[in-house]
Short mmCIF file of C-alpha atoms and ligand atoms in Angstrom, two decimals:
data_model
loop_
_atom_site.label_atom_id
_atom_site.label_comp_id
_atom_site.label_asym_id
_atom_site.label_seq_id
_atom_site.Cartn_x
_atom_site.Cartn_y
_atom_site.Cartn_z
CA UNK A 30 0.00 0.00 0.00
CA UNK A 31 1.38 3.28 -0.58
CA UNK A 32 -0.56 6.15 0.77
CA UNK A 33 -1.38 9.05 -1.33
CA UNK A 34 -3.54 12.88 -0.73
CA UNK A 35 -6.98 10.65 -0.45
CA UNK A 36 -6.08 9.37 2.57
CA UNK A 37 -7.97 12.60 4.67
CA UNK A 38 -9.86 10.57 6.82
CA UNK A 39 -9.28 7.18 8.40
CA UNK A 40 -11.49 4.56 6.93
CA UNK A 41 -13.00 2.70 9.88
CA UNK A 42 -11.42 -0.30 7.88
CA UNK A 43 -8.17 0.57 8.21
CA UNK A 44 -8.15 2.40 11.49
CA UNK A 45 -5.01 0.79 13.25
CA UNK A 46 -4.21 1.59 16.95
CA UNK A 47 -2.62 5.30 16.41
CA UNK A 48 -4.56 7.75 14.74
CA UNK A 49 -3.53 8.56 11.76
CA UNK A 50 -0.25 11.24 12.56
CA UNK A 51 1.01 10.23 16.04
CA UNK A 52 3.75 7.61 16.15
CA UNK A 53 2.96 3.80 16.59
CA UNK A 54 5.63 2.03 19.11
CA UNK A 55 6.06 -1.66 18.38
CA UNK A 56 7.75 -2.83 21.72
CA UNK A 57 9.45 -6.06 22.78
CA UNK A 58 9.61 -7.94 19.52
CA UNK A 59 12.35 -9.99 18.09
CA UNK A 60 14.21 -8.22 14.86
CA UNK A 61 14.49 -10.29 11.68
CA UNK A 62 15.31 -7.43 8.77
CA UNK A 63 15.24 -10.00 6.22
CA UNK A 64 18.60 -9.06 4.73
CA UNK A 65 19.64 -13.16 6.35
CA UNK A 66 21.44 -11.48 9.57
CA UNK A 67 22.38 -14.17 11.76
CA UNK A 68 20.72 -12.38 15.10
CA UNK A 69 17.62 -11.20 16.28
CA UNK A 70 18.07 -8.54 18.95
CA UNK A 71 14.57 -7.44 21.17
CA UNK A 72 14.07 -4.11 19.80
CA UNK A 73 11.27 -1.50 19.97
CA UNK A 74 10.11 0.10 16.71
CA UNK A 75 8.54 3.80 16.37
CA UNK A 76 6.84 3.88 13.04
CA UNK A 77 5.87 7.42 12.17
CA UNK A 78 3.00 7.54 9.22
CA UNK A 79 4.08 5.21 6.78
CA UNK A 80 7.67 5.28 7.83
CA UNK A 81 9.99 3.21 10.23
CA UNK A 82 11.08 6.21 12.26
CA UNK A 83 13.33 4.45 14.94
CA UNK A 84 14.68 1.43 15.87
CA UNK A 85 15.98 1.04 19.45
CA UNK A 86 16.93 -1.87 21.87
CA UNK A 87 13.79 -3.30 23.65
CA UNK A 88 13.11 -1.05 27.34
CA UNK A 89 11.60 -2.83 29.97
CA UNK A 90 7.61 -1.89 30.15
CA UNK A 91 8.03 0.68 27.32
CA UNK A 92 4.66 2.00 26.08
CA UNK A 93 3.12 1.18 23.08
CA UNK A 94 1.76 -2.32 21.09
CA UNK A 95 3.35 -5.19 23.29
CA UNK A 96 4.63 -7.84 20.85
CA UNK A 97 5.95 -10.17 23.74
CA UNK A 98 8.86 -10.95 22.50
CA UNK A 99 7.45 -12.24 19.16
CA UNK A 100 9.04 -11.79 15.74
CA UNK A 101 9.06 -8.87 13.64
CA UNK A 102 10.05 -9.79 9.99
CA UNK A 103 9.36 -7.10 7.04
CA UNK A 104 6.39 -7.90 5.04
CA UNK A 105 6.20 -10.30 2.52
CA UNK A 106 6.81 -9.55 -1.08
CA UNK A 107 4.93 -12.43 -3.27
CA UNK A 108 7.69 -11.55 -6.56
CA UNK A 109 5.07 -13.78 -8.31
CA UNK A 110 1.19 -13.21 -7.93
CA UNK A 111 -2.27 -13.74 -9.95
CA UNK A 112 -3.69 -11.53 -7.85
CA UNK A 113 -6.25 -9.71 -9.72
CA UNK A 114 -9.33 -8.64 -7.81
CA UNK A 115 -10.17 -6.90 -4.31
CA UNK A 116 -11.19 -10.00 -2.36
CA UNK A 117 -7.83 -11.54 -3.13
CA UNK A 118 -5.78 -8.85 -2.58
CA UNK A 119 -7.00 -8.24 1.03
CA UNK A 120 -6.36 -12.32 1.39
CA UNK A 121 -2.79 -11.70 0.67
CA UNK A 122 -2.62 -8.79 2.45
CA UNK A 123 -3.90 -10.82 5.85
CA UNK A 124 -1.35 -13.41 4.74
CA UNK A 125 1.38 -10.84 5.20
CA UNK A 126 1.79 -9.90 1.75
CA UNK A 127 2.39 -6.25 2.19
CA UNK A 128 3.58 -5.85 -2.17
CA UNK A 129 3.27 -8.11 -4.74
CA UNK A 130 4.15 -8.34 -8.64
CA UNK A 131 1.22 -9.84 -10.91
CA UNK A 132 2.35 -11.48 -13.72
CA UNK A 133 -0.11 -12.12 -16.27
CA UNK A 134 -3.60 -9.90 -15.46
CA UNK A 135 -6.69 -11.43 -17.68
CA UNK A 136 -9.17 -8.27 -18.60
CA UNK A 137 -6.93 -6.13 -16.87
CA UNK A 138 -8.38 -6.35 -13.41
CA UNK A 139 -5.36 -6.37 -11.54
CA UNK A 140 -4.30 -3.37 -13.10
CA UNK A 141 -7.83 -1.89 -11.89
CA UNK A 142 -7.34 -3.31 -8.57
CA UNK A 143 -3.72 -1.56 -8.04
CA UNK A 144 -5.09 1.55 -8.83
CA UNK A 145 -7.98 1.35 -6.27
CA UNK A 146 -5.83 0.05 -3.29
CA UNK A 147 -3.28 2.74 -4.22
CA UNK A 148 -6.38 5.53 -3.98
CA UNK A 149 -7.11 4.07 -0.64
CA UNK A 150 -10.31 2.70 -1.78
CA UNK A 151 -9.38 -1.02 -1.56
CA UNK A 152 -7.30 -2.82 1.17
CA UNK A 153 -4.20 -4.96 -0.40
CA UNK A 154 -0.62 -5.30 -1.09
CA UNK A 155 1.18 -2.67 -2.87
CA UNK A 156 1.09 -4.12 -6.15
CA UNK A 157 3.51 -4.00 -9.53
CA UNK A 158 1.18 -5.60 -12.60
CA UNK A 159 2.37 -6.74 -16.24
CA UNK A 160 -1.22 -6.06 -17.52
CA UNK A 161 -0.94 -8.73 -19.61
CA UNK A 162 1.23 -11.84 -20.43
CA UNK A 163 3.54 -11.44 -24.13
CA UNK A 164 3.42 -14.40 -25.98
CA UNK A 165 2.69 -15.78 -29.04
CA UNK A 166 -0.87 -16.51 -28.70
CA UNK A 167 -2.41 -13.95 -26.88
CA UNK A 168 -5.70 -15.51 -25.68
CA UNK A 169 -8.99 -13.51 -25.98
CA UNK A 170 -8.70 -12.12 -22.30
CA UNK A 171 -5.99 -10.03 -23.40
CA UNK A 172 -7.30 -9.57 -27.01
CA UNK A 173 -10.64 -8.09 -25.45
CA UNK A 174 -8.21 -5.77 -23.35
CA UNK A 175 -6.78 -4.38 -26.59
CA UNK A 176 -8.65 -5.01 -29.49
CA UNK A 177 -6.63 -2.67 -31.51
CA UNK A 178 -4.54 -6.19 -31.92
CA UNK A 179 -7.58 -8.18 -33.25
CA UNK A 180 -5.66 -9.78 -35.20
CA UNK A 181 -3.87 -12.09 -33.21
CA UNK A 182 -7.17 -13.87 -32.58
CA UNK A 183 -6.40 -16.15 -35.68
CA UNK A 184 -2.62 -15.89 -35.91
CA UNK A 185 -0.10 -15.94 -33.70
CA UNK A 186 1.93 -12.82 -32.69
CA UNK A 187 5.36 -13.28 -34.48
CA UNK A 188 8.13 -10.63 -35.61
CA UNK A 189 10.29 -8.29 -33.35
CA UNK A 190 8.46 -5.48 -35.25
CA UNK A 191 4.75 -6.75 -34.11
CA UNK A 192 5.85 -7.89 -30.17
CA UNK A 193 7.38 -4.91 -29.71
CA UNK A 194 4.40 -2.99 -31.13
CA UNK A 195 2.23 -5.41 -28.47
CA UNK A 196 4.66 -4.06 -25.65
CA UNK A 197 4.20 -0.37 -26.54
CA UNK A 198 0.88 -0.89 -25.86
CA UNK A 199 1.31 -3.06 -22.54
CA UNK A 200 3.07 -0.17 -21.36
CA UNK A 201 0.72 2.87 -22.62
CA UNK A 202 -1.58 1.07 -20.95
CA UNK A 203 0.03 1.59 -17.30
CA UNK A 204 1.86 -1.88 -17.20
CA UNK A 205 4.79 -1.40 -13.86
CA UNK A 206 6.56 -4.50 -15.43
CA UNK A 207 6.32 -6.43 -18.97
CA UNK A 208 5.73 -10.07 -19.18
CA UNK A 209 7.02 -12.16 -21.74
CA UNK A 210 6.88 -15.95 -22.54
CA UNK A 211 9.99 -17.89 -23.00
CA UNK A 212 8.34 -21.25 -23.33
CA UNK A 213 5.35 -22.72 -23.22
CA UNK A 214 2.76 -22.83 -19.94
CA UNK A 215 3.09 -25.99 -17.70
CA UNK A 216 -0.20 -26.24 -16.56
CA UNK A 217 -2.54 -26.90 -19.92
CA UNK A 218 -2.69 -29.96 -21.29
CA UNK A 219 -2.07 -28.71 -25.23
CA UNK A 220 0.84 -26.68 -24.29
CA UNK A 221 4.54 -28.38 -23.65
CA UNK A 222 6.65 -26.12 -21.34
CA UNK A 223 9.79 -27.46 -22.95
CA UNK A 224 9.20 -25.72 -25.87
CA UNK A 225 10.08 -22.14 -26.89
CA UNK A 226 7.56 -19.46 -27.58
CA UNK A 227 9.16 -16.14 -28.41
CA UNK A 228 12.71 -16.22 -30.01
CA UNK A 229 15.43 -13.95 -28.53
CA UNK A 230 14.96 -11.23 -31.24
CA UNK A 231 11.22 -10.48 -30.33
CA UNK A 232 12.33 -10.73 -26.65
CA UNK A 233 15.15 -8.61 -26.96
CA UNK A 234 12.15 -5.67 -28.71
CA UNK A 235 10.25 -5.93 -25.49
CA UNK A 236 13.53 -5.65 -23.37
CA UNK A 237 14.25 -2.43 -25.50
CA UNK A 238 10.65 -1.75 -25.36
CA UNK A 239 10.12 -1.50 -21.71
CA UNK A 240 13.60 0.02 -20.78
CA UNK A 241 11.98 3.36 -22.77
CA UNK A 242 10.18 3.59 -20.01
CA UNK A 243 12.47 2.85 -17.31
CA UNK A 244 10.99 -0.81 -16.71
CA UNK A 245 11.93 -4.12 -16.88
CA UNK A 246 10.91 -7.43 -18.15
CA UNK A 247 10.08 -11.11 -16.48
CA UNK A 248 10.08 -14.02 -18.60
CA UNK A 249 7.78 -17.38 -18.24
CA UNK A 250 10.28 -19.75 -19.32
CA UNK A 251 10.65 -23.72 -17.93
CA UNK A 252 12.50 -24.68 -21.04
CA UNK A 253 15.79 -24.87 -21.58
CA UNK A 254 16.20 -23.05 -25.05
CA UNK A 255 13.61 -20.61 -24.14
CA UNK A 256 14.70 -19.60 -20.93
CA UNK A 257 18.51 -19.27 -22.56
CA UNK A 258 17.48 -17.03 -25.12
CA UNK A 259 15.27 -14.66 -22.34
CA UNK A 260 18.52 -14.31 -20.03
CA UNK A 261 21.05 -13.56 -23.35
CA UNK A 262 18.07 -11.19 -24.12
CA UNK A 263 18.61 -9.21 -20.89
CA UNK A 264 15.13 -10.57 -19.05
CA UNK A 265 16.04 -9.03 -15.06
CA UNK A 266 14.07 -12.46 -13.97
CA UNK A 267 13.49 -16.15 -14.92
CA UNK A 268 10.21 -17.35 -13.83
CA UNK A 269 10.09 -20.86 -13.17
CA UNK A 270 13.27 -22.37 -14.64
CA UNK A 271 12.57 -25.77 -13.93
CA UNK A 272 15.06 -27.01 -16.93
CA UNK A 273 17.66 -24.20 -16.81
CA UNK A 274 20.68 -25.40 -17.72
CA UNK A 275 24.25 -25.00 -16.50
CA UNK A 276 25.16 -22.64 -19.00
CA UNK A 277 21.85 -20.08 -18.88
CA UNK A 278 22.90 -20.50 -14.81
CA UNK A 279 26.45 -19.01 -15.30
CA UNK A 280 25.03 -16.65 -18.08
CA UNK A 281 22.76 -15.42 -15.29
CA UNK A 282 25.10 -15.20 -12.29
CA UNK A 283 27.15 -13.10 -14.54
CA UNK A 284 24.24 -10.47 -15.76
CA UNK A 285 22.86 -10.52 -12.21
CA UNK A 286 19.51 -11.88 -13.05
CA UNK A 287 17.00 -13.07 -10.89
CA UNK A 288 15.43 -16.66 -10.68
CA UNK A 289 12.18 -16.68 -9.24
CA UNK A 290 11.12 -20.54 -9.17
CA UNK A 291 7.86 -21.04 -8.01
CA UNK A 292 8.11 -24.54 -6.17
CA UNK A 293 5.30 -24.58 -4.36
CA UNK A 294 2.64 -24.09 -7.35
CA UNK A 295 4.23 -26.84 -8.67
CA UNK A 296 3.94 -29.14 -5.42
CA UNK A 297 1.11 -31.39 -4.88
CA UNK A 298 -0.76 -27.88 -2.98
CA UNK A 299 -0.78 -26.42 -6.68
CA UNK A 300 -2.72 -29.06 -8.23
CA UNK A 301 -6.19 -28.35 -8.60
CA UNK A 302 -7.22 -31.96 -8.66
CA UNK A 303 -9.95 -31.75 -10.77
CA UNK A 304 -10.61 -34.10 -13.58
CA UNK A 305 -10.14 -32.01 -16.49
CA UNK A 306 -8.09 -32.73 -19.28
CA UNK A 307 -5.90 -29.59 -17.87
CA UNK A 308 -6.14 -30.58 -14.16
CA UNK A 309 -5.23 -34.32 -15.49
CA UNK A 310 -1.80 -32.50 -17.68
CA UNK A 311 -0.69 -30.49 -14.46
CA UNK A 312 -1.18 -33.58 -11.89
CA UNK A 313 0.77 -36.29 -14.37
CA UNK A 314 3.63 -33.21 -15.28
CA UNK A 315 3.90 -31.63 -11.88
CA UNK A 316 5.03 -34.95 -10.48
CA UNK A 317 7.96 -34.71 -13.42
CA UNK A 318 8.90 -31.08 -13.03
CA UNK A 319 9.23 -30.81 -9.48
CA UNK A 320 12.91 -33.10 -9.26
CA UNK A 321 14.47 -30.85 -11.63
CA UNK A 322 13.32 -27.77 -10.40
CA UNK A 323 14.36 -28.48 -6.82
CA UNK A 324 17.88 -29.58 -8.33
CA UNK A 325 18.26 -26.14 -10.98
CA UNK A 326 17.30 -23.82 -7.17
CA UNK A 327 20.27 -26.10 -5.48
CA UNK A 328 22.53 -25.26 -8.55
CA UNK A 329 21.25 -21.60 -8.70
CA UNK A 330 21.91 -20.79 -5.19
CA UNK A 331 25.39 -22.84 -4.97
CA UNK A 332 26.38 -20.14 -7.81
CA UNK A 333 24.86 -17.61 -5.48
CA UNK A 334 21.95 -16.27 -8.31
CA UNK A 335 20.05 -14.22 -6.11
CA UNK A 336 16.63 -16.02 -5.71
CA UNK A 337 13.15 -15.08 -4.60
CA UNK A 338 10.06 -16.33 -3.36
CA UNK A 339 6.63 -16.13 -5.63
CA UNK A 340 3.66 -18.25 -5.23
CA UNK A 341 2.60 -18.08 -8.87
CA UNK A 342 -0.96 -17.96 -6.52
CA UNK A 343 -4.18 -16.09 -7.15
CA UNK A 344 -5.34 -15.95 -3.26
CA UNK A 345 -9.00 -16.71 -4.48
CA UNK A 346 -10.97 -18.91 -4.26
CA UNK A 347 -10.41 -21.49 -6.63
CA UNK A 348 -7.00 -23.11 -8.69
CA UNK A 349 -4.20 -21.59 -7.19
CA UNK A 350 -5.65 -20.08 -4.40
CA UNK A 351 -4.71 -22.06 -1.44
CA UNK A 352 -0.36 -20.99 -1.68
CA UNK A 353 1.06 -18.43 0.23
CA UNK A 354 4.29 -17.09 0.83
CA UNK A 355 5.20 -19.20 3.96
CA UNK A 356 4.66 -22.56 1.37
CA UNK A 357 7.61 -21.35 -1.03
CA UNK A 358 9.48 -20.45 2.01
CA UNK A 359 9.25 -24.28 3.15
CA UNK A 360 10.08 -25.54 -0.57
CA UNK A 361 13.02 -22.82 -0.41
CA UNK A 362 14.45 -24.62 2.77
CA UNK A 363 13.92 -28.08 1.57
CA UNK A 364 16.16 -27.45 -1.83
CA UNK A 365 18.89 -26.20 0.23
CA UNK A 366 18.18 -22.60 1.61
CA UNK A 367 18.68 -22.02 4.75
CA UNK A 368 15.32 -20.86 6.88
CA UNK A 369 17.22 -16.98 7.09
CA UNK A 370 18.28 -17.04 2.92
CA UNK A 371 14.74 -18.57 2.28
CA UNK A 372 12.92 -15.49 4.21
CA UNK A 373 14.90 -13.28 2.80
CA UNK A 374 14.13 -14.42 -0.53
CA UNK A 375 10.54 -13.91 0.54
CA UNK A 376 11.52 -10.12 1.52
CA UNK A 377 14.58 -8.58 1.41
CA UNK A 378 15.36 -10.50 -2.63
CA UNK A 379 12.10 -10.24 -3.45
CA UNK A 380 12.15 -6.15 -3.25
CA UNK A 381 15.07 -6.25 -5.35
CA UNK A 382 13.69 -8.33 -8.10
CA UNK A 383 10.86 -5.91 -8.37
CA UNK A 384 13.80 -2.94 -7.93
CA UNK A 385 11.84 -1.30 -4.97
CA UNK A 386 14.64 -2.77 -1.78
CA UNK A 387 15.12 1.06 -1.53
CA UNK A 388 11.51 1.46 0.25
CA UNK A 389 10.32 -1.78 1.39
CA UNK A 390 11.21 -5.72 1.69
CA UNK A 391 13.43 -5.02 4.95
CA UNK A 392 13.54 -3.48 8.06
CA UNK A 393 15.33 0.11 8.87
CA UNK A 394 14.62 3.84 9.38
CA UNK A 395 13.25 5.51 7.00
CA UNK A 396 11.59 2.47 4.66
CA UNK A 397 8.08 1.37 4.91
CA UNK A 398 6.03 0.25 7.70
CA UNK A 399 5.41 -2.66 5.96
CA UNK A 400 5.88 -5.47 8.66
CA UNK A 401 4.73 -8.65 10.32
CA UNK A 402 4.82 -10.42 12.95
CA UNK A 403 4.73 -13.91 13.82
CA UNK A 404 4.37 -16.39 16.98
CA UNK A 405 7.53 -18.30 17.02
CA UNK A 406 11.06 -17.88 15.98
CA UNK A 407 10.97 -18.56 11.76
CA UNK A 408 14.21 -19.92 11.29
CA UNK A 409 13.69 -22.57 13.86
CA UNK A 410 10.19 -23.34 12.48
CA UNK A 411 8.59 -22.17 9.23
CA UNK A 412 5.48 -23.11 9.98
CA UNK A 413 4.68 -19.60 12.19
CA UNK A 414 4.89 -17.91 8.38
CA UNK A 415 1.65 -19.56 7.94
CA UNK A 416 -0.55 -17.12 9.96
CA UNK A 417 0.59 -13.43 11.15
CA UNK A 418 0.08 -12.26 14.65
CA UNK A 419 0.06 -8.69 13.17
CA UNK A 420 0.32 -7.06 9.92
CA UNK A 421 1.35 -3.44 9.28
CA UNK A 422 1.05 -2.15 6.11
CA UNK A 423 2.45 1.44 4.92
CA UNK A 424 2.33 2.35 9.07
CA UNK A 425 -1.13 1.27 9.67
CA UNK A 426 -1.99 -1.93 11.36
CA UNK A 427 -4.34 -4.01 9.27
CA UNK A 428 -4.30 -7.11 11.51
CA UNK A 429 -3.58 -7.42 15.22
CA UNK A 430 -4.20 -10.81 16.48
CA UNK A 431 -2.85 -9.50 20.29
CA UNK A 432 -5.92 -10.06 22.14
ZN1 ZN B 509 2.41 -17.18 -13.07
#
């Protein structure tokens, strides 16, 4: 959330324990900034509007929000989202998820959505949206969001000339970050994720595209020729990955770009066991993907590419809905983070994929109140991720489970 000149009066939804203007104190909590520091001192925090104002070591019976010597972490940052609608964003945002990146955005509603939580009309994440998903076949969601590319209905979009005419438009249209696929989707049955979509010439347009306007691009890519092609054409992150090879690994530690790998989609939590043909695909592949995309995020990190957490979730309802940050946290840990690297990568890694570390994503004066807290220590036991005591977002408390 960022806060802007709307907010005049203090929505009764989002009155926190300060009124809005006098400092918050957050007392007697333990201090995890997410940047993987190997202590966690018992600090108070003054947050002052939307900012950390001070950080100080815990007083005996100080005044102000008594965390009792729980853990104060910096909000999650889901690098990966389908979050597109109210209700889901205030899921996430009770899930900890303090700012998100949606990749993908079907009718635009995300984009919508962003616009009304940053107006202070909808409680939710911060959010960064693609509005949209490049690729060669565009689907009728995004066709219907810009008709002026009708075309693409019957044919595929092909040529650096048309993509990068495609992107233009993705980012006229308020896109924070372009999307771009590498390879083919995973999860439908007619589609092969091994295979490449876009070639590195029509990925290397929407690079150039994008960087006009000072923004970046994320590629879909599980393939191996696909997701080569997306780092050599300067993509700042690989979604998914799962058959990166060795050489698109050292390409990437050397360009400094971000893998972003999605585990727990992929884990048996991501299947949406239903009994279509689609459902069927994801259920038979998921159980073949997983092995090598554990093994490429053991490789990855062992060459120290900087790695982040994304759910690839939509927090509704339905497919999708059920994974949340503290899931890729656990999948992080069990391909060979450690519990500190793997919250960072929820945090402190997950800021810089989406270039915003400077504000938010850890913990120290002058960022963004955007915090949580949870029961028990997190590196000793993940499982505390799972449901926030208390949730600050932008220096107002949008969840205080201190009764
Ligand atoms: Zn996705």
């Amino acid at each position: 959330m960022r806060l802007t000149a709307g907010w005049i009066t203090c929505l009764s939804l989002w009155c926190g324990l300060a009124p809005a203007g006098e400092p918050l104190w957050l007392v007697n909590a333990h201090l995890l900034d997410g940047r993987n520091g190997a202590d966690a001192p018992l600090v108070d925090v003054r947050l002052d509007g939307a900012r950390i104002a001070q950080i100080r070591p815990a007083m005996p019976h100080a005044a102000g929000l008594d965390l009792r010597g729980s853990y104060l972490l910096p909000g999650f940052v889901d690098a990966h989202s389908h979050i597109e609608d109210p209700a889901a964003a205030r899921r996430a945002l009770m899930a900890g998820v303090t700012t998100t990146r949606v990749l993908g955005d079907a009718y635009l509603k995300a984009l919508a959505t962003r616009d009304l939580i940053r107006d202070g009309y909808v409680q939710g994440p911060q959010m960064l949206v693609s509005a949209g998903h490049i690729r060669p076949q565009l689907g009728e969601p995004f066709i219907l969001s810009f008709p002026q590319f009708g075309q693409y209905l019957a044919s595929p979009l092909q040529g650096a000339d048309h993509v990068r005419a495609v992107a233009a438009a993705v980012v006229a249209r308020g896109a924070d970050v372009l999307k771009v696929g590498a390879s083919e989707r995973a999860g439908l049955a007619s589609t092969d994720p091994r295979r490449q979509e876009l070639s590195y010439e029509e990925m290397r347009a929407v690079v150039e595209e994008a960087a006009k306007s000072g923004l970046y691009v994320a590629a879909h890519a599980h393939g191996r020729s696909g997701a080569n092609a997306a780092v050599r054409a300067g993509v700042r992150s690989i979604e998914h990955g799962t058959y990166l090879d060795d050489e698109t690994l050292a390409l990437m530690r050397r360009q400094g770009t971000y893998f972003v790998p999605t585990l727990a989609i992929m884990s048996p939590l991501g299947d949406p066991r239903g009994d279509s043909a689609d459902a069927i695909a994801l259920q038979i592949r998921t159980r073949a993907m997983m092995r090598p995309l554990r093994e490429v995020v053991a490789r990855a990190h062992a060459l120290g590419i900087p790695i982040a957490a994304g759910t690839d979730g939509t927090y509704g309802e339905g497919e999708g809905g059920a994974v949340r940050p503290a899931h890729e946290v656990e999948e992080l840990v069990a391909a060979g983070l450690t519990p500190s690297e793997a919250i960072s990568a929820a945090t402190w890694q997950a800021a810089r994929v989406l270039g915003i570390e400077a504000r938010t994503g850890s913990i120290a004066v002058g960022l963004e109140a955007d915090l949580v807290v949870v029961e028990r220590d997190p590196r000793r036991d993940t499982t505390t991720l799972y449901e926030p005591m208390l949730v600050v977002s932008d220096g107002r408390v949008v969840l205080n489970r201190f009764y």
